[in-house]
Short mmCIF file of C-alpha atoms and ligand atoms in Angstrom, two decimals:
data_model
loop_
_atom_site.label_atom_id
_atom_site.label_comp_id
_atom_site.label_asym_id
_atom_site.label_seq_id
_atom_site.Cartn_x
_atom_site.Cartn_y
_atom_site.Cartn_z
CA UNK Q 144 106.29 96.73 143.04
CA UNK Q 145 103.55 98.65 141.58
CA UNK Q 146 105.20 101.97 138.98
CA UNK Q 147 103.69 104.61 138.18
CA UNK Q 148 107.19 106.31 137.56
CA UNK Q 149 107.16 108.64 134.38
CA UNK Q 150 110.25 107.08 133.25
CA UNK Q 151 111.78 104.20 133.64
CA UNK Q 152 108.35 102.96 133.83
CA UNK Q 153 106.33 100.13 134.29
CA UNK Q 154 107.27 97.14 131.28
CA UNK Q 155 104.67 95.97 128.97
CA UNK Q 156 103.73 92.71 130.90
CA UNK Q 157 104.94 90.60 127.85
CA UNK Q 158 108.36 91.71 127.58
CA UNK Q 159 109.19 89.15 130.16
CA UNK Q 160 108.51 86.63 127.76
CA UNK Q 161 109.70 88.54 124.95
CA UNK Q 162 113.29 88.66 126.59
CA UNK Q 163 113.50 84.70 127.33
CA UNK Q 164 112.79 84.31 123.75
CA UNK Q 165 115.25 86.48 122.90
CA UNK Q 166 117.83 85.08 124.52
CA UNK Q 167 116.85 81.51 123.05
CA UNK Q 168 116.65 82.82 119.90
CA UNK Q 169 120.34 83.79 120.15
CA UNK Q 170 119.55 87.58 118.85
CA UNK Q 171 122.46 88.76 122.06
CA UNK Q 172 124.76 87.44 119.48
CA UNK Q 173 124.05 88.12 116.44
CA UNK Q 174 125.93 90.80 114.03
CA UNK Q 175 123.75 93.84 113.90
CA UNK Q 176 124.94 93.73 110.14
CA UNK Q 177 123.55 90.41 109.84
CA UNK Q 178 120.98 89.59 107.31
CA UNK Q 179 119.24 88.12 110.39
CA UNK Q 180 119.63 91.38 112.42
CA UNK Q 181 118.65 93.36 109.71
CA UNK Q 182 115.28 91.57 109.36
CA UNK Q 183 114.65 92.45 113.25
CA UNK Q 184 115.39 96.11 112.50
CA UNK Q 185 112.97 96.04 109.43
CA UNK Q 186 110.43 94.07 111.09
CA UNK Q 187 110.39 96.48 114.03
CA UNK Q 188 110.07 99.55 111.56
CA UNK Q 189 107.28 97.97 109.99
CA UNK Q 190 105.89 97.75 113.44
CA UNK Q 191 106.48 101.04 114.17
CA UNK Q 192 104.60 102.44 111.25
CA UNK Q 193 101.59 100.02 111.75
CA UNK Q 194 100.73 100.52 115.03
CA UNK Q 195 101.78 104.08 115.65
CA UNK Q 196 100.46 105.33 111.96
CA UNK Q 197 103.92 107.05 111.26
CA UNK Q 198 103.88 107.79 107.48
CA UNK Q 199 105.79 105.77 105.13
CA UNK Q 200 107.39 108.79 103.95
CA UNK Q 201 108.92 109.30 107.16
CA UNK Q 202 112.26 108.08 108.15
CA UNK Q 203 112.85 106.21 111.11
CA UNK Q 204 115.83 105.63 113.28
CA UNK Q 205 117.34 104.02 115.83
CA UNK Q 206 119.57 106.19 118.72
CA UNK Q 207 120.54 105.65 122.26
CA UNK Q 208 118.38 108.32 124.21
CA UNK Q 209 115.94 111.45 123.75
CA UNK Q 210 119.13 113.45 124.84
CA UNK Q 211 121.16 112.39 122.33
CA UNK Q 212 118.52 113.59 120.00
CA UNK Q 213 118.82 117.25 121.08
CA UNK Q 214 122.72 116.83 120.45
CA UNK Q 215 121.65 115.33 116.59
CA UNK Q 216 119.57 118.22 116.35
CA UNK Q 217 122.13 120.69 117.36
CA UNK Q 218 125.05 119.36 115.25
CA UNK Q 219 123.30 118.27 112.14
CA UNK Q 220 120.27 120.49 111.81
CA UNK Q 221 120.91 123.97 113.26
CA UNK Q 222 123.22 126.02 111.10
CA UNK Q 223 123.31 129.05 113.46
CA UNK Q 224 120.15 129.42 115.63
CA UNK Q 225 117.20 127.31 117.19
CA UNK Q 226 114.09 128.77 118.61
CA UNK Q 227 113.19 127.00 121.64
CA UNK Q 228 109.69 127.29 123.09
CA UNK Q 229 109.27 125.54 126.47
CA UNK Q 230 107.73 125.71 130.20
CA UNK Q 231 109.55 123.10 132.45
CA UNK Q 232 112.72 121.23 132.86
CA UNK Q 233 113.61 118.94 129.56
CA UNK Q 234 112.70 121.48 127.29
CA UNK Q 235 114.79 123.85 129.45
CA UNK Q 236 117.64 121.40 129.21
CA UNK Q 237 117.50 120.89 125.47
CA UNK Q 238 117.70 124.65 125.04
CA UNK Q 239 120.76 125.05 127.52
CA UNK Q 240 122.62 121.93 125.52
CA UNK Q 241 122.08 123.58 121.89
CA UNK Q 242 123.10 127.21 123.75
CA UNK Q 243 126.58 125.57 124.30
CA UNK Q 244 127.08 124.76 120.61
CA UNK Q 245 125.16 127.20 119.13
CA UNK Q 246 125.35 130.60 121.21
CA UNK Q 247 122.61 132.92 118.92
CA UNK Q 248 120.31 130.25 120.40
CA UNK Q 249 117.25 132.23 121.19
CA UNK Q 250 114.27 130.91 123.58
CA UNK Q 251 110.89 131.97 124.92
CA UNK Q 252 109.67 130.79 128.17
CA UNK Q 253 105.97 130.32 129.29
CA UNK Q 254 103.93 129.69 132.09
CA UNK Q 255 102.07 126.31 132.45
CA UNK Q 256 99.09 127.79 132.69
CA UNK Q 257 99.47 130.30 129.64
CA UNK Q 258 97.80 129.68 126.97
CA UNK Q 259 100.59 129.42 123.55
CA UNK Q 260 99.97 132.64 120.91
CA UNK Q 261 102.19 132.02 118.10
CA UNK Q 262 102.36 136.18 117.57
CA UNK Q 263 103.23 136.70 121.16
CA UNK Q 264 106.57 134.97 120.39
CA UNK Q 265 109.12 137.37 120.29
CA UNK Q 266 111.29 136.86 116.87
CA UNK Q 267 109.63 133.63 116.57
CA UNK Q 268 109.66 134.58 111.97
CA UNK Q 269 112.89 134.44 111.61
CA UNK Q 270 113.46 131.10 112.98
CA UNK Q 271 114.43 128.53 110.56
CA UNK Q 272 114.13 125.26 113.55
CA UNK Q 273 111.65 125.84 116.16
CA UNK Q 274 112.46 123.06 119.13
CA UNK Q 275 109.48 122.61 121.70
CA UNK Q 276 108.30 119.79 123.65
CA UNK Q 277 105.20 117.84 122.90
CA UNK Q 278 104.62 116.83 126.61
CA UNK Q 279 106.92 118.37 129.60
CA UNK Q 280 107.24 115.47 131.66
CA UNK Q 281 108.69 117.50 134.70
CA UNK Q 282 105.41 119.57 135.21
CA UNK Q 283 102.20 117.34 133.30
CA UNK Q 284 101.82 120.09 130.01
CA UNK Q 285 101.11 119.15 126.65
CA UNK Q 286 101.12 121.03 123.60
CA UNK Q 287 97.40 121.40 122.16
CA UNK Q 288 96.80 119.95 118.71
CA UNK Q 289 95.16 123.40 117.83
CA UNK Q 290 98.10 124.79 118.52
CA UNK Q 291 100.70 122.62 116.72
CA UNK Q 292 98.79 123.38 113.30
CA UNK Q 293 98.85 126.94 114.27
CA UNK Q 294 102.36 126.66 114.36
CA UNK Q 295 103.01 124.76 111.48
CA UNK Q 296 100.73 127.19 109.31
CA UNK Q 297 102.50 130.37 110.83
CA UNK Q 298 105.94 128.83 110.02
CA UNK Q 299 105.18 126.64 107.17
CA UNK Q 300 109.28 127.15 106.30
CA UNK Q 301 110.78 126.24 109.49
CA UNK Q 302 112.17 122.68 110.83
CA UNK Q 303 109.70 121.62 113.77
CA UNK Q 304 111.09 119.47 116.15
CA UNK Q 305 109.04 117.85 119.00
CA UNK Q 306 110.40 115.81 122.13
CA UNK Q 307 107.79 113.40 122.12
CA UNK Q 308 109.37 111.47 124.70
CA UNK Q 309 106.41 111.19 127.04
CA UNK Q 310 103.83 110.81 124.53
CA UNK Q 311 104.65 109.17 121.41
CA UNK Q 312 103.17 105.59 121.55
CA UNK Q 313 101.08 106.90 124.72
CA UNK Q 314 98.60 108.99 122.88
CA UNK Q 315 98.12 109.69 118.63
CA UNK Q 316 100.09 112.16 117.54
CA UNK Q 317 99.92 113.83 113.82
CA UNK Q 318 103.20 113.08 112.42
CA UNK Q 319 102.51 115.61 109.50
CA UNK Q 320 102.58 118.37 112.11
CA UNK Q 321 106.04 118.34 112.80
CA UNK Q 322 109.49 117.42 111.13
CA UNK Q 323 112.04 115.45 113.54
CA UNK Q 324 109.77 113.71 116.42
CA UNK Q 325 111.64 111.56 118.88
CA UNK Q 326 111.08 109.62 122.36
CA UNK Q 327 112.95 107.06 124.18
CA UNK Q 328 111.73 103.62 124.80
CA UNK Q 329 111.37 103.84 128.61
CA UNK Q 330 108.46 105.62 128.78
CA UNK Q 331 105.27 105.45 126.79
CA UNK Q 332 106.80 102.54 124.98
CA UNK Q 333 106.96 100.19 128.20
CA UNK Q 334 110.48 98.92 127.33
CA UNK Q 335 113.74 98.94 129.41
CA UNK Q 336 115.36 101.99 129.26
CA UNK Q 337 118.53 102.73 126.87
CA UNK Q 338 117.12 103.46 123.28
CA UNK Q 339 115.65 106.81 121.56
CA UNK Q 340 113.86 106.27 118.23
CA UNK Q 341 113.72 109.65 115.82
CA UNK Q 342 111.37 109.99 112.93
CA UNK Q 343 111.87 112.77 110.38
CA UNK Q 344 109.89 113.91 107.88
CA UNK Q 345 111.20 114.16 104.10
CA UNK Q 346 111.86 117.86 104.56
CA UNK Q 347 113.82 117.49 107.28
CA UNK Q 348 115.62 114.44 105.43
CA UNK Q 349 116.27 116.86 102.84
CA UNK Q 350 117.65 119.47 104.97
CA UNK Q 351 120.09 117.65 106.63
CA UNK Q 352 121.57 115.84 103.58
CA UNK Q 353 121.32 119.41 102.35
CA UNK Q 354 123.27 121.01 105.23
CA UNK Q 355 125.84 117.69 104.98
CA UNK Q 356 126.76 117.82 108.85
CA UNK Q 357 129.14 114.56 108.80
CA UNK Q 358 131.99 115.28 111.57
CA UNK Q 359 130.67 113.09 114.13
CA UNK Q 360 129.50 109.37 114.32
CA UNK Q 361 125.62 109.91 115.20
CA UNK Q 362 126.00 113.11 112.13
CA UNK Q 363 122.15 112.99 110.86
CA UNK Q 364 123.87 112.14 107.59
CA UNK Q 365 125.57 108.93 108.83
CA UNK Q 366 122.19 107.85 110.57
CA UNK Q 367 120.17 108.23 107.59
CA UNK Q 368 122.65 106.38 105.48
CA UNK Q 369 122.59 103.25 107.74
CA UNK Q 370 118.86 103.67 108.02
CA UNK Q 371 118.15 103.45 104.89
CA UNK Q 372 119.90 99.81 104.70
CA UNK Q 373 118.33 99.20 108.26
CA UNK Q 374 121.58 99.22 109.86
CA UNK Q 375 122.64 101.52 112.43
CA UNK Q 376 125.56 103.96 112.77
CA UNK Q 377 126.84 101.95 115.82
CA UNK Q 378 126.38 98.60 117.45
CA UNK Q 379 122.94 99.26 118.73
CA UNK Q 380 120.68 98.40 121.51
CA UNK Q 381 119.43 94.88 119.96
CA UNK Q 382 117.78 94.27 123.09
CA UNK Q 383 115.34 97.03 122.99
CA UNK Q 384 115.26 96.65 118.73
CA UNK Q 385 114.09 93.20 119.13
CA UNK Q 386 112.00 93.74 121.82
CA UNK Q 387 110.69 96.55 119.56
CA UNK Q 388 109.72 94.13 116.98
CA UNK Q 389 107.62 91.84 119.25
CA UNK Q 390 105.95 94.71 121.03
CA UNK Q 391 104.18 96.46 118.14
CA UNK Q 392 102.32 93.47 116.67
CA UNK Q 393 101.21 93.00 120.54
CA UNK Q 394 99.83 96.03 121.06
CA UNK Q 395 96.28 97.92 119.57
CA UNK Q 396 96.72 99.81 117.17
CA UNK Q 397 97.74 103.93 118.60
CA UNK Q 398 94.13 104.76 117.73
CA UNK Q 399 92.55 102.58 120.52
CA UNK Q 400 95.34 103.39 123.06
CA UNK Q 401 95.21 106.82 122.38
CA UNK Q 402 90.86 106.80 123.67
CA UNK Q 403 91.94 104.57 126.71
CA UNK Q 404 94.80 106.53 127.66
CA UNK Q 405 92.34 110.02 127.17
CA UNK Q 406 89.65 108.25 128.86
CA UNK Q 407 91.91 107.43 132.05
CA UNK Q 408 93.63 110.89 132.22
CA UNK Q 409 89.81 112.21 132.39
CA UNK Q 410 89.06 110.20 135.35
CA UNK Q 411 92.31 110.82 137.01
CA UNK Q 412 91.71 114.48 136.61
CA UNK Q 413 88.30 114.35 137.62
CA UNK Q 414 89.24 112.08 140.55
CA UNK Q 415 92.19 113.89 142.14
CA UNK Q 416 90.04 117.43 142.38
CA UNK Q 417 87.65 116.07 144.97
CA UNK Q 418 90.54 115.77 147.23
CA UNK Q 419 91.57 118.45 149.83
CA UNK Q 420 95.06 117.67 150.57
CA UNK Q 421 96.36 117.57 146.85
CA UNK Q 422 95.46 120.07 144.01
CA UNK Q 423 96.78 119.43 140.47
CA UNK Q 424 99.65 121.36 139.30
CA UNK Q 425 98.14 122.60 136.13
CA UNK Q 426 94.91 124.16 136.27
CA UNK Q 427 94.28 125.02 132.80
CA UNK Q 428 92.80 121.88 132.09
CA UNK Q 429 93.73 122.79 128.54
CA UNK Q 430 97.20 122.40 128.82
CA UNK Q 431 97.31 119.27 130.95
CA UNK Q 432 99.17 116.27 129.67
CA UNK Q 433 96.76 113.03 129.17
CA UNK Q 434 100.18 110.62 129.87
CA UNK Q 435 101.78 112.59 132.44
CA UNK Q 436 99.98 113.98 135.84
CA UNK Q 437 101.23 116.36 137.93
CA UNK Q 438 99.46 116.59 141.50
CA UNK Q 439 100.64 119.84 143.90
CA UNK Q 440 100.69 119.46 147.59
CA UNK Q 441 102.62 120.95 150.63
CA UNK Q 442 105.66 119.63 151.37
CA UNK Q 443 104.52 117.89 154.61
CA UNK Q 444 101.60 115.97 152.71
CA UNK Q 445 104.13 114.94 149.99
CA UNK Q 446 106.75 113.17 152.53
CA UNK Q 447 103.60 111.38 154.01
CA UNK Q 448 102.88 110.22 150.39
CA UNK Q 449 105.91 109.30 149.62
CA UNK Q 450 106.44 107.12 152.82
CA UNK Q 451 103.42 105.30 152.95
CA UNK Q 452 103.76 104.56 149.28
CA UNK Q 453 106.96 103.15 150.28
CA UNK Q 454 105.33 100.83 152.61
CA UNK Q 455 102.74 99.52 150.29
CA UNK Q 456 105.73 98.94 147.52
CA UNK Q 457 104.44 101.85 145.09
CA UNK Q 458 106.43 103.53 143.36
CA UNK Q 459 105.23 107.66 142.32
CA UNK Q 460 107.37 109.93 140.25
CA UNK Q 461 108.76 112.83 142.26
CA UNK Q 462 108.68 116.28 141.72
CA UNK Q 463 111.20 117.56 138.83
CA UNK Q 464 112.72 120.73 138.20
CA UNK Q 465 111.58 123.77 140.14
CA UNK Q 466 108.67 121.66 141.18
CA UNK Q 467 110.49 119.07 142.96
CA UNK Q 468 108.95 119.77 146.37
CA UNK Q 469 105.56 120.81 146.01
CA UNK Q 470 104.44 117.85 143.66
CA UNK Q 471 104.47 114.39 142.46
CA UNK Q 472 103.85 112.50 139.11
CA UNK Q 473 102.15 109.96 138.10
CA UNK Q 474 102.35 108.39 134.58
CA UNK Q 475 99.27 107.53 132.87
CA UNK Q 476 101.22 105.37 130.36
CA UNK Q 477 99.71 102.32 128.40
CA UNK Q 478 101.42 99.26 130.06
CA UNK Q 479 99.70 100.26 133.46
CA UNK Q 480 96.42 98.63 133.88
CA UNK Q 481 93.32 99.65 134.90
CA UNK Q 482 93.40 97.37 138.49
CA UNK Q 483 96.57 98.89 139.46
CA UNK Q 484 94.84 102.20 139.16
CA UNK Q 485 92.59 100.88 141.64
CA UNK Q 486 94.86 99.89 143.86
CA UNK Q 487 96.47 103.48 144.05
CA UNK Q 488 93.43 104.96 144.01
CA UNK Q 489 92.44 103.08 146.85
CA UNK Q 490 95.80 103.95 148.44
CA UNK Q 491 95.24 107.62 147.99
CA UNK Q 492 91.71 107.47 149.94
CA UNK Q 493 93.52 106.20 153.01
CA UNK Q 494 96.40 108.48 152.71
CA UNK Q 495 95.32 111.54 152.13
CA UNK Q 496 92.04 113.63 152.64
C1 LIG F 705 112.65 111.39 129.87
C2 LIG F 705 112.72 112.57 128.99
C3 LIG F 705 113.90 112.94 128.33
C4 LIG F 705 115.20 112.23 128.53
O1 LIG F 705 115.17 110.93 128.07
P1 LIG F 705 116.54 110.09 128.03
O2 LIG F 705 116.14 108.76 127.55
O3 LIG F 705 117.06 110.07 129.44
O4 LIG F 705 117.47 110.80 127.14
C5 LIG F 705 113.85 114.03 127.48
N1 LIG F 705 112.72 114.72 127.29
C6 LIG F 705 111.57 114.39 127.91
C7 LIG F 705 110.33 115.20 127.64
C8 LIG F 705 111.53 113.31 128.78
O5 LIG F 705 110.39 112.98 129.38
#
């Protein structure tokens, strides 16, 4: 089976082996308190940091999905409101959680094609944690870098927090642009699904010891206590830690993946506007996502996609949210390689016109 699913997507091709030694290392069993288990954590940190250039002075964690991060968020870092800035489905979804905890909740909704003015945001001053995702997996937008300094200079006082989950460790993000990033490990990471990692900046640290949130067992002051002694709040996903800790010493450094993964999105963007049949869903080519593609087509076209994709064992992301029937996905994430873009590309020439 060849994925190009945005999420669960495609595995790293040495997890297989990662996973084997894994189990003959014993790490299923160990105590995640362990001395032993605690190196693992560290060591996968340290990994972390290397390869993905998160600063040192930024605190990483260990959770069990991107969704649970907008939950952390909401209890431990939002006092009364959130601003929520967003254009498809998981951004829409992270504003209608925190609205259920947090009812002053206010939002502002744009078009994928719109171009983000920080002064066109209605009431967007008073907001003391802005929430916005870095790229929309459900539609193929990304947040310019222009934009996310333009942001963090028009708000230097506010808490930014970006779902990263379809970019971080797929392209190079600043990490001094924002204050709580987070992603899950089944995307850009190329690991099994079941794990979020969160990495907050020291003001954001501060803030939440500050605010002192501690009724629940993921409280941001409970994870940052464990993290500090690499531990985690709960039994955690050792699998995906340890797996974690092999990856990022087997993988280039975010710098290199970041010009592949830019180079490829070119090409696919390039490619898939000679066609006829398909159009891409966003067509302000500044606001398209470099790990995420979103191609638009008539229903009719779509199911003929979809079924002789089927046939050839390929597996496309379908369409999400309000787009679900007039496009597909396909993930441009690191783990893919460049011959199994050939082979869908040559797929797509005898598909479609
Ligand atoms: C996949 C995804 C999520 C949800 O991830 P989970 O691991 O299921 O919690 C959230 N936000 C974005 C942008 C995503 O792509």
């Amino acid at each position: 089976m060849l994925s190009f699913y945005p999420g669960p997507s495609k595995l790293y091709p040495q997890v297989y082996e990662f996973m084997q030694d894994a189990i003959d290392d014993g790490v299923f069993s160990l105590n995640h308190r362990s001395g032993e288990f605690t190196e693992i954590i560290k060591k996968a940190v340290i990994g972390l940091r290397d390869r993905l250039d998160i600063p040192e002075s930024y605190q990483i964690y260990f959770v069990s999905s991107a969704t649970e991060c907008w939950e952390i968020i909401a209890q431990s870092f939002i006092v009364d409101d959130s601003y929520h800035i967003y254009n498809g489905a998981f951004g829409q979804k992270w504003y209608d959680y925190t609205k259920k905890l947090h009812p002053n909740t206010r939002h502002f909704e744009f078009g994928i094609d719109d171009t983000l003015v920080y002064n066109d945001m209605d009431g967007v001053d008073s907001a003391k944690v802005l929430c916005l995702t870095h790229s929309e997996t459900s539609n193929g937008t990304m947040l310019s870098n222009q934009f996310l300094s333009d942001l963090r200079k028009n708000a230097p006082d506010a808490l930014i927090a970006l779902d990263a989950t379809s970019s971080m460790a797929g392209i190079q993000v600043d990490f001094s642009k924002a204050d709580i990033w987070y992603a899950s490990v089944q995307k850009c990471f190329g690991l099994p699904a079941g794990m979020g990692i969160m990495v907050c900046s020291p003001k954001a640290q501060k803030k939440g010891i500050e605010i002192g949130e501690e009724k629940h067992y993921n409280s941001f002051t409970n994870l940052h206590l464990n993290a500090e002694k690499f531990q985690t709040t709960h039994t955690p996903n050792t699998l995906n830690i340890y797996l974690l800790s092999k990856l990022m010493p087997s993988i280039p450094h975010i710098s290199d993946i970041d010009s592949e993964i830019n180079e490829r999105a070119e090409s696919w963007y390039e490619y898939l506007s000679d066609f006829q049949d398909v159009r891409l869903l966003v067509k302000n080519s500044s606001n398209r996502s470099q790990t995420v593609i979103a191609i638009e087509a008539e229903l009719e076209v779509l199911n003929n996609i979809k079924l002789k994709a089927r046939e050839e064992n390929i597996l496309l992301g379908r369409g999400y949210g309000q787009w679900l029937n007039q496009s597909f996905r396909l993930a441009n994430f690191p783990a893919i390689n460049s011959h199994e873009i050939d082979i869908l590309k040559t797929f797509l020439e005898h598909t479609i016109n």
